[in-house]
Amino acid sequence: MSSTAKKKGFGATIWDYLTTVDHKKIAILYLIAGTFFFVVGGIEAMLIRIQLAKPDNDFVSAGLFNEIITMHGTTMIFLAAMPLLFAFMNAAVPLQIGARDVAFPFLNSLGFWLFLFGGIFLNLSWFLGGAPDAGWTSYASLSLASPGHGIDFYALGLQISGAGTLIAGINFLVTIINMRAPGMTYMRMPLFTWTTFVASALILFAFPPLTVGLFFMIFDRMFDANFFDHINGGNTVIWEHLFWIFGHPEVYILVLPAFGLFSEIFATFARKRLFGYSSMVFATILIGFLGFMVWAHHMFTVGLGPTANAIFAVATMAIAVPTGMKVFNWLLTIWGGNIKVTTPMLYALGFIPSFVAGGVTGVMQASAPLDYQLHDSYFIVAHFHYVIVGGIVLALFASAHYYWPLMFNQMLNETLGKITFVFFFIGFHCTFFVQHFLGLMGMPRRVFTFMGGQGWDQFNLISTVGAFLMAIGVILLVVNVIITAIKNEPAGRDPWKDGRTLEWAIPQPVPYYNFKQTPLVRGLDTFWIEKMEGNKEGMTYAEPISDIHMPNNSFIPFMISLGLFVAAFGALYHQDTDKTWSIPVLIIGLAITFASMITRSLKDDLGYHIHKEELMNEKGGKH
Amino acid sequence: MSHDVEARTRSKHEYEYARKRANQGMRNQVTVFAIMIFLTFIAFAAVQAGMSAYLVAPLILLFAAVQVALQLYYFMHWSEKGHGMAQFFMYSAAFIAFTMILAFVTIIWW
């Protein structure tokens, strides 16, 4: 049953990962899949920048360019940024709250496989007659008119992977509400746990509108429903509302966990308690609420009327207040701290000015009259890349370094990490800073080429050079990972020496049951308290050693997701009259899914126990 | 079981207390059930009596709101301890849904 120490064959390892319900292994799966899609989206970004490097370029055609920008946006948001955040949530959150796993390990696995199959389905569009080409927002009038199957791939793929995300979000909500160790009150939870909690609540409320919108879209395209077709009494603006009611909270779903990750990093490497912890928690919740009140600021130019525009403009500006609280709290955490500039800390220090720059341009756009000028220009592109790359991607890179020893018991090379940072950070600003000016000069977004001699040539070239610097940064990170994996030097417990929260108190490699004894939490920064009191064990225990109940591995989540994946092809080709096999495929796919679900329901799977004697013998608990 | 089994019996006072609480809970539920039936009856009666729609419609909506509240607080136990998180999420969801509906009926043009 156990064991971490046993050396497994390749096939056995693959099977283990296909069936695993362990949050630590699912974290690794999310990390691998997210990185793969990040690279795919990155290659698409490079193609965009190569095409726009010089005026009147014909590196890619206009139609292909539309497909590339659509897939770049969709891939990066849904298939790279969110799964990578889920990777760190899975790796760290159960350990931070002193839990042995998430509340529903089976659903955790199901969420991952749904996401992966949805993502693969979406990307298969490249090989099956063309990718979606209506932008990542897929505005209804344009997407309904789009020929081929691109938009169908978009709608069905996102539907499947969205279900996975919703499942993962609910799982984290239940985990954080119910699975906290004794003494871990809400106001003692580490900030990454808090932001995961709020982000999961946002997932719970934001994904249903997307699901509804995507179903409308699917019905419109496949069964000639008329939800968005104004000729037949529909309304194209409804898609925009549904999309942005989801889309705006989505931004916070991404950025709040990034804030949480940076809060951990700042406190750790300033070697100081996080400044203003309670105000940080308050700001996180407030951002979560306000995130739902501002979606129409994406639609100022639609013609909602001055009253609606004014209300949404003011609500949008209000978000700057809790965000500003957070920025000042981070600054005051660093102030007077005993700072250690490690690679994660370097990213965190780079994050503050970058993200503030993105936030300031956001407040500019919140002003509706100005937005009429900025709308659909490169200024917008510059703004959201400053927020997403400067906020989320920097957080992901920082946490890759920060949590690598927790996930793999190895330390990424610090020197190479700092070189990576320099390339990526300079490349990022080089790429996107000039795009502000391009936007102000009138360059519209989503154009596949531009005429020379408008003063745009040089800035576009600078932007492309920056993109290559970022690519070098990413390649260096991959090299770093490979070198570290080959060296394979165990990092041991608390490798940063300054860990404050429970995840660092666990011996490395983390036992598959996490905590031999559930810890007793005696305050914020649990591990720090124990260390300061000279507790060599790193934990005070809340219970004697006793049997641990564990869930069994299961292949069913894979099969449920596979069934939907197969069914999606049937649904997709249903409109083509020559493809008579589409209905059987749809039925077979759904049959696989439902048969798997019935198997899960009817077959008792009570898990197993690790017995007390086994725990006492095992050496995994000693460091 | 994840822990060594601990046998524990309830004392006489605990037993009586639990019994009293169960009785109280049952009485509340029956009372609330009666109120809800009565409200439904008034709603039907108001329609049957042929009163003005301007009176009947708001009346029915008001009774509906009251019934939802009773349902949540008594039949779904919100009035008891330990349901704070569920309440918080339900109220948040209602608030967000309300904003959405308000926006849809006011600012979507055709």
XYZ file of C-alpha atoms in Angstrom, chain A residues 54-617:
564
model
C 7.635 45.000 -39.113
C 4.947 46.752 -41.154
C 3.141 44.907 -43.949
C 4.526 41.584 -42.782
C 3.166 38.394 -44.325
C 4.645 35.818 -41.933
C 1.132 34.522 -41.188
C -2.107 35.204 -43.057
C -4.889 37.336 -41.595
C -7.150 34.359 -40.899
C -4.394 32.359 -39.236
C -3.467 35.432 -37.161
C -7.017 35.604 -35.826
C -6.804 31.948 -34.853
C -3.451 32.500 -33.151
C -4.583 35.476 -31.041
C -7.768 33.669 -30.030
C -5.932 30.544 -28.992
C -3.170 32.548 -27.286
C -5.683 34.305 -25.034
C -7.868 31.281 -24.381
C -4.936 28.957 -23.730
C -3.109 31.347 -21.431
C -6.154 32.183 -19.271
C -8.000 28.860 -19.072
C -5.317 26.269 -19.715
C -2.107 27.795 -18.382
C -2.657 30.400 -15.666
C -5.527 28.689 -13.824
C -4.074 25.142 -13.813
C -0.692 26.453 -12.712
C -2.366 28.248 -9.821
C -4.291 25.056 -9.057
C -0.942 23.271 -9.001
C 0.301 25.470 -6.179
C -3.069 25.432 -4.402
C -3.053 21.637 -4.448
C 0.547 21.466 -3.363
C 0.348 23.960 -0.532
C -3.183 24.592 0.762
C -3.949 21.204 2.403
C -0.526 21.316 4.053
C -0.986 24.929 5.158
C -4.198 24.137 7.003
C -2.920 20.888 8.479
C -5.132 18.539 6.438
C -4.291 15.061 5.167
C -5.857 15.749 1.779
C -8.561 17.884 0.191
C -12.149 17.210 1.213
C -13.000 15.223 -1.950
C -9.864 13.541 -3.325
C -11.864 11.753 -6.055
C -13.350 15.051 -7.273
C -9.901 16.618 -7.192
C -8.737 14.042 -9.693
C -11.941 14.433 -11.750
C -11.415 18.193 -11.901
C -7.925 17.736 -13.273
C -8.874 15.229 -15.964
C -11.865 17.301 -17.101
C -9.586 20.329 -17.436
C -6.959 18.327 -19.352
C -9.395 16.700 -21.779
C -11.152 20.032 -22.355
C -7.799 21.660 -23.070
C -6.705 18.901 -25.437
C -10.059 19.092 -27.224
C -9.691 22.845 -27.667
C -6.171 22.521 -29.035
C -7.053 19.665 -31.397
C -8.903 22.322 -33.394
C -5.516 23.228 -34.902
C -5.397 19.848 -36.630
C -9.100 19.445 -37.383
C -9.964 22.248 -39.747
C -8.924 25.395 -37.942
C -8.899 26.942 -34.494
C -11.489 29.393 -33.107
C -10.937 32.858 -34.556
C -13.308 35.260 -32.803
C -10.972 36.386 -30.032
C -10.852 34.875 -26.534
C -14.031 36.822 -25.718
C -15.766 35.195 -28.713
C -18.364 37.984 -29.077
C -21.554 36.454 -30.344
C -22.239 38.178 -33.649
C -18.722 37.495 -34.862
C -18.493 33.980 -33.481
C -21.903 32.979 -34.834
C -20.754 34.049 -38.284
C -17.427 32.209 -38.005
C -17.230 29.403 -40.588
C -15.871 25.944 -39.825
C -15.768 24.291 -36.438
C -13.366 26.607 -34.610
C -15.967 28.226 -32.338
C -17.539 24.828 -31.621
C -14.175 23.611 -30.384
C -13.996 26.722 -28.198
C -17.483 26.313 -26.722
C -17.288 22.561 -26.104
C -13.663 22.551 -24.926
C -14.259 25.365 -22.439
C -17.466 23.726 -21.261
C -15.574 20.558 -20.328
C -12.567 22.252 -18.779
C -14.860 24.779 -17.050
C -16.681 21.920 -15.334
C -13.302 20.740 -14.054
C -12.494 24.201 -12.712
C -15.867 24.486 -10.995
C -15.326 21.104 -9.336
C -11.850 22.129 -8.185
C -13.192 25.414 -6.795
C -15.963 23.755 -4.784
C -13.473 21.206 -3.507
C -11.188 23.912 -2.125
C -14.114 25.738 -0.511
C -15.188 22.611 1.359
C -11.595 21.744 2.211
C -10.856 25.129 3.732
C -14.147 25.330 5.617
C -14.075 21.787 7.004
C -10.569 20.371 7.026
C -8.613 22.879 9.085
C -6.490 21.452 11.891
C -7.478 22.161 15.499
C -6.639 25.758 16.350
C -6.523 26.871 12.715
C -9.175 29.550 12.990
C -10.086 31.615 9.946
C -7.932 34.464 11.157
C -4.906 32.192 11.539
C -5.025 30.879 7.990
C -1.984 31.744 5.867
C -2.800 34.334 3.231
C -2.399 31.910 0.332
C -5.114 29.769 1.891
C -7.299 32.843 2.320
C -6.871 33.961 -1.274
C -7.488 30.399 -2.484
C -10.683 30.415 -0.456
C -11.942 33.684 -1.905
C -10.839 32.741 -5.430
C -12.734 29.434 -5.074
C -15.849 31.338 -3.998
C -15.453 33.495 -7.087
C -15.177 30.343 -9.208
C -18.380 29.079 -7.627
C -20.278 32.249 -8.548
C -18.548 33.207 -11.801
C -18.412 29.953 -13.748
C -22.169 29.277 -13.944
C -22.767 32.424 -16.089
C -20.013 31.217 -18.435
C -21.575 27.767 -18.572
C -24.941 29.309 -19.452
C -23.361 31.566 -22.077
C -21.448 28.687 -23.645
C -24.574 26.514 -23.779
C -26.455 29.353 -25.503
C -23.570 29.597 -27.943
C -23.559 25.838 -28.553
C -27.336 25.825 -29.091
C -27.127 28.811 -31.431
C -24.440 27.241 -33.569
C -25.546 23.623 -33.520
C -29.302 23.656 -33.248
C -30.055 27.079 -34.757
C -31.377 28.518 -31.522
C -31.522 32.303 -31.611
C -30.271 33.519 -28.253
C -27.755 35.918 -29.768
C -29.144 36.368 -33.279
C -30.880 39.756 -33.435
C -32.546 38.998 -36.785
C -34.623 36.340 -35.076
C -35.290 38.250 -31.897
C -32.154 37.366 -29.958
C -29.675 39.855 -28.558
C -25.957 39.752 -29.144
C -25.282 41.940 -26.089
C -26.490 39.171 -23.779
C -23.375 37.171 -24.647
C -21.202 40.132 -23.731
C -22.922 40.461 -20.368
C -22.761 36.745 -19.586
C -19.158 36.548 -20.715
C -18.008 39.502 -18.640
C -20.054 38.595 -15.560
C -17.807 35.569 -15.673
C -14.807 37.291 -17.259
C -14.227 40.031 -14.762
C -14.301 37.827 -11.637
C -12.034 35.490 -13.624
C -9.355 38.186 -13.465
C -9.598 38.104 -9.674
C -9.749 34.309 -9.622
C -6.306 34.508 -11.183
C -4.818 37.449 -9.384
C -5.989 36.796 -5.808
C -4.024 33.531 -5.443
C -1.077 35.390 -6.983
C -1.456 38.010 -4.231
C -1.541 35.210 -1.692
C 1.611 33.618 -3.050
C 3.449 36.948 -2.925
C 2.200 37.592 0.608
C 3.798 34.299 1.681
C 7.026 35.146 -0.126
C 7.251 38.676 1.299
C 6.712 37.495 4.867
C 9.163 34.625 4.472
C 12.053 36.565 2.991
C 11.538 39.812 4.886
C 11.552 37.446 7.898
C 8.725 39.393 9.414
C 5.112 38.720 10.159
C 2.924 39.920 7.269
C 2.067 43.559 7.962
C -1.650 44.199 8.441
C -2.779 40.585 8.221
C -6.410 41.313 9.068
C -6.609 44.194 6.610
C -5.147 41.861 3.959
C -7.943 39.373 4.623
C -10.531 42.147 4.545
C -9.111 43.534 1.289
C -9.184 40.064 -0.298
C -12.856 39.569 0.533
C -13.716 43.099 -0.566
C -11.976 42.613 -3.915
C -13.938 39.388 -4.296
C -17.244 41.198 -3.799
C -16.439 44.250 -5.883
C -15.231 41.926 -8.645
C -18.858 41.070 -9.370
C -20.062 44.667 -9.524
C -17.855 45.957 -12.333
C -18.215 43.700 -15.368
C -19.807 46.362 -17.573
C -16.575 48.381 -17.602
C -15.544 46.045 -20.424
C -18.598 47.301 -22.317
C -18.509 51.105 -21.921
C -18.635 51.585 -25.685
C -21.576 49.216 -26.174
C -24.015 52.016 -25.396
C -25.328 51.163 -21.955
C -26.144 54.789 -21.306
C -24.376 57.382 -19.164
C -25.973 56.287 -15.869
C -24.855 52.674 -16.182
C -21.416 53.748 -17.383
C -21.025 56.120 -14.433
C -22.077 53.496 -11.860
C -19.716 50.887 -13.256
C -16.913 53.430 -13.577
C -17.163 54.390 -9.896
C -17.426 50.761 -8.775
C -14.330 49.938 -10.812
C -12.330 52.758 -9.288
C -13.385 51.552 -5.834
C -11.417 48.337 -6.393
C -8.236 50.385 -6.384
C -8.783 50.983 -2.647
C -8.468 47.396 -1.297
C -5.776 46.676 -3.885
C -3.872 49.723 -2.689
C -4.220 48.470 0.899
C -2.522 45.286 -0.177
C 0.328 47.077 -1.920
C 1.021 49.234 1.145
C 0.878 46.188 3.397
C 3.477 44.437 1.250
C 5.706 47.507 1.312
C 5.390 47.751 5.094
C 6.107 44.032 5.420
C 9.422 44.571 3.655
C 10.136 47.803 5.539
C 12.387 47.094 8.468
C 12.539 43.411 7.617
C 15.729 41.391 7.535
C 15.509 40.962 3.780
C 17.016 38.037 1.920
C 16.923 38.577 -1.848
C 16.358 35.047 -3.091
C 14.905 34.317 -6.524
C 11.271 34.246 -5.298
C 11.855 37.503 -3.399
C 13.365 39.047 -6.523
C 10.208 38.220 -8.455
C 8.113 39.593 -5.600
C 10.081 42.854 -5.556
C 9.694 43.117 -9.332
C 5.986 42.402 -9.017
C 5.097 45.499 -6.971
C 6.044 48.214 -9.497
C 4.885 46.101 -12.463
C 1.497 45.342 -10.995
C 0.987 48.902 -9.769
C 1.670 50.092 -13.318
C -0.996 47.707 -14.602
C -3.386 48.827 -11.873
C -2.912 52.516 -12.620
C -3.710 52.052 -16.311
C -6.735 50.078 -15.146
C -8.025 53.069 -13.190
C -7.427 55.207 -16.284
C -9.666 52.890 -18.302
C -12.240 52.888 -15.538
C -12.951 56.474 -16.505
C -15.643 55.869 -19.132
C -15.000 58.954 -21.309
C -11.300 58.117 -21.568
C -12.160 54.508 -22.278
C -13.913 55.599 -25.468
C -10.439 56.608 -26.649
C -8.575 53.600 -25.299
C -11.108 50.889 -26.152
C -9.820 48.146 -28.469
C -6.416 49.806 -28.773
C -2.997 48.478 -27.833
C -3.318 50.438 -24.583
C -5.742 47.753 -23.433
C -3.332 45.032 -24.526
C -0.560 46.720 -22.550
C -2.818 47.092 -19.488
C -3.982 43.517 -19.190
C -0.565 42.079 -19.928
C 0.861 44.264 -17.148
C -1.741 42.851 -14.781
C -1.538 39.251 -15.946
C 2.178 38.896 -16.669
C 3.284 41.456 -14.078
C 0.952 39.970 -11.473
C 0.142 36.360 -12.196
C 3.018 35.067 -14.313
C 5.593 36.645 -12.013
C 3.763 34.964 -9.122
C 3.836 31.630 -10.928
C 7.568 31.906 -11.643
C 8.263 33.061 -8.091
C 6.254 30.174 -6.628
C 7.849 27.694 -8.985
C 11.132 28.543 -7.270
C 9.579 28.950 -3.840
C 7.510 25.755 -3.774
C 9.825 23.558 -5.887
C 11.494 22.100 -2.775
C 8.071 21.432 -1.257
C 6.804 19.638 -4.357
C 9.946 17.811 -5.471
C 12.340 17.942 -2.506
C 14.875 19.671 -4.752
C 16.089 23.252 -4.883
C 16.155 25.080 -8.210
C 19.489 26.750 -8.892
C 19.399 30.235 -7.355
C 21.948 31.890 -9.669
C 20.252 30.601 -12.792
C 16.932 31.629 -11.263
C 18.125 35.213 -10.884
C 19.411 35.246 -14.469
C 15.999 33.933 -15.561
C 14.365 36.767 -13.670
C 16.533 39.399 -15.328
C 15.751 38.146 -18.834
C 12.068 37.686 -18.172
C 11.556 40.940 -16.297
C 13.416 43.133 -18.788
C 11.755 41.294 -21.670
C 8.318 41.785 -20.109
C 8.676 45.548 -19.716
C 10.334 45.830 -23.110
C 7.428 44.005 -24.740
C 4.498 45.692 -23.100
C 5.627 49.148 -21.942
C 5.865 50.489 -25.497
C 2.441 49.066 -26.265
C 0.921 51.800 -24.087
C 2.275 54.359 -26.546
C 1.239 52.280 -29.552
C -2.285 52.337 -28.171
C -2.229 56.076 -27.547
C -0.947 56.553 -31.110
C -4.028 54.731 -32.324
C -2.868 51.210 -33.105
C -5.943 48.967 -32.737
C -5.617 45.561 -31.079
C -6.161 42.323 -33.016
C -4.878 43.735 -36.331
C -2.773 41.211 -38.231
C -0.539 43.843 -39.803
C -0.137 47.592 -40.097
C 1.026 50.158 -42.609
C 4.528 51.576 -42.218
C 5.334 55.222 -41.592
C 2.739 55.837 -38.872
C 5.324 55.995 -36.133
C 4.449 52.442 -35.009
C 7.337 50.592 -36.665
C 10.014 51.078 -34.051
C 7.821 50.407 -31.020
C 6.526 47.219 -32.560
C 10.078 46.049 -33.211
C 11.064 46.840 -29.591
C 8.045 44.871 -28.440
C 9.090 41.847 -30.516
C 12.640 41.989 -29.153
C 11.173 42.007 -25.646
C 9.104 38.928 -26.452
C 12.277 37.068 -27.410
C 13.917 38.083 -24.120
C 10.902 36.639 -22.280
C 11.231 33.448 -24.316
C 14.882 33.179 -23.280
C 13.777 33.579 -19.673
C 11.272 30.728 -19.997
C 13.853 28.482 -21.692
C 16.330 29.210 -18.871
C 13.702 28.163 -16.334
C 13.184 24.892 -18.198
C 16.962 24.347 -18.309
C 17.068 25.044 -14.580
C 14.377 22.425 -13.970
C 16.261 19.835 -16.056
C 19.602 20.523 -14.338
C 17.967 20.279 -10.919
C 16.205 17.053 -11.819
C 19.466 15.474 -13.028
C 21.442 16.624 -9.978
C 18.690 15.302 -7.723
C 20.010 16.679 -4.433
C 17.431 16.385 -1.650
C 16.537 19.788 -0.226
C 15.242 18.539 3.115
C 12.786 20.150 5.464
C 12.396 23.934 5.552
C 14.951 24.468 2.754
C 14.568 28.269 2.784
C 15.345 28.213 6.533
C 12.727 30.920 7.055
C 9.491 29.018 6.450
C 6.675 30.362 8.575
C 3.654 28.246 7.736
C 2.776 24.609 8.341
C 3.729 23.297 4.894
C 7.402 23.779 5.764
C 7.108 21.913 9.054
C 6.509 18.583 7.331
C 9.470 16.263 6.788
C 10.684 15.904 3.204
C 9.774 14.101 1.032
C 6.228 14.754 2.259
C 4.699 11.442 3.412
C 1.707 10.416 1.310
C -0.524 10.835 4.373
C 0.933 14.335 5.013
C 0.667 14.524 8.811
C 1.358 11.500 10.966
C -0.408 13.350 13.747
C -2.718 16.278 13.104
C -0.924 19.425 14.283
C -2.266 21.856 16.854
C -2.164 25.391 15.544
C -1.248 27.954 18.163
C -1.276 31.131 16.112
C -0.587 32.793 12.810
C 2.671 31.547 11.234
C 2.435 28.239 13.097
C 5.808 26.845 12.153
C 7.550 30.114 13.044
C 6.042 30.043 16.529
C 7.265 26.476 17.067
C 10.729 27.308 15.735
C 11.025 30.369 17.970
C 10.175 28.206 20.957
C 12.907 25.783 19.992
C 10.566 22.935 19.046
C 12.745 20.600 16.951
C 9.724 18.660 15.699
C 8.281 21.834 14.199
C 4.779 20.967 15.316
C 2.728 20.596 18.440
C 0.431 17.634 17.984
C -3.286 17.637 18.558
C -3.724 13.852 18.747
C -1.814 10.686 19.560
C -0.614 8.504 16.678
C -3.575 6.503 15.458
C -4.859 4.801 12.320
C -5.124 7.048 9.255
C -7.953 6.597 6.788
C -6.880 6.967 3.167
C -8.823 7.003 -0.116
C -8.098 4.390 -2.795
C -6.732 5.395 -6.180
C -9.296 5.412 -8.942
C -9.304 5.299 -12.732
C -12.935 6.416 -12.881
C -12.242 10.194 -13.077
C -10.159 9.581 -16.190
C -12.959 7.539 -17.768
C -15.671 10.104 -16.931
C -13.598 12.832 -18.575
C -12.682 10.633 -21.545
C -16.373 9.943 -22.160
C -17.182 13.661 -22.328
C -14.177 14.184 -24.600
C -15.490 11.538 -27.024
C -19.057 12.860 -26.778
C -17.829 16.375 -27.617
C -16.647 15.142 -31.043
C -20.097 13.719 -31.723
C -21.748 17.007 -30.741
C -19.258 18.998 -32.794
C -19.727 17.111 -36.069
C -23.461 16.757 -35.648
C -24.109 19.792 -37.895
C -22.236 18.270 -40.833
C -24.845 16.290 -42.712
C -22.236 14.023 -44.323
C -20.908 12.802 -40.972
C -23.499 10.216 -40.022
C -21.238 8.753 -37.343
C -21.650 11.831 -35.141
C -24.748 10.679 -33.230
C -23.316 7.223 -32.399
C -20.108 8.867 -31.210
C -22.092 11.250 -29.016
C -24.037 8.350 -27.527
C -20.940 6.181 -26.975
C -19.156 9.076 -25.266
C -22.028 9.850 -22.920
C -22.454 6.112 -22.256
C -18.810 5.896 -21.134
C -19.325 8.863 -18.816
C -22.577 7.636 -17.302
C -21.354 4.050 -16.980
C -18.318 5.362 -15.082
C -20.513 7.480 -12.842
C -22.824 4.547 -12.146
C -19.821 2.359 -11.331
C -18.658 5.002 -8.889
C -22.105 5.209 -7.298
C -22.808 1.519 -6.960
C -19.393 0.150 -6.094
C -18.466 0.686 -2.477
C -15.010 2.167 -2.203
C -14.307 2.777 1.438
C -10.583 3.350 1.146
C -8.086 1.767 3.487
C -6.351 2.409 6.792
C -2.712 2.926 7.507
C -2.336 1.170 10.808
C -0.756 2.656 13.849
C 1.977 -0.002 13.946
C 2.945 0.757 10.365
C 3.183 4.473 11.162
C 5.371 3.832 14.196
C 7.772 1.664 12.167
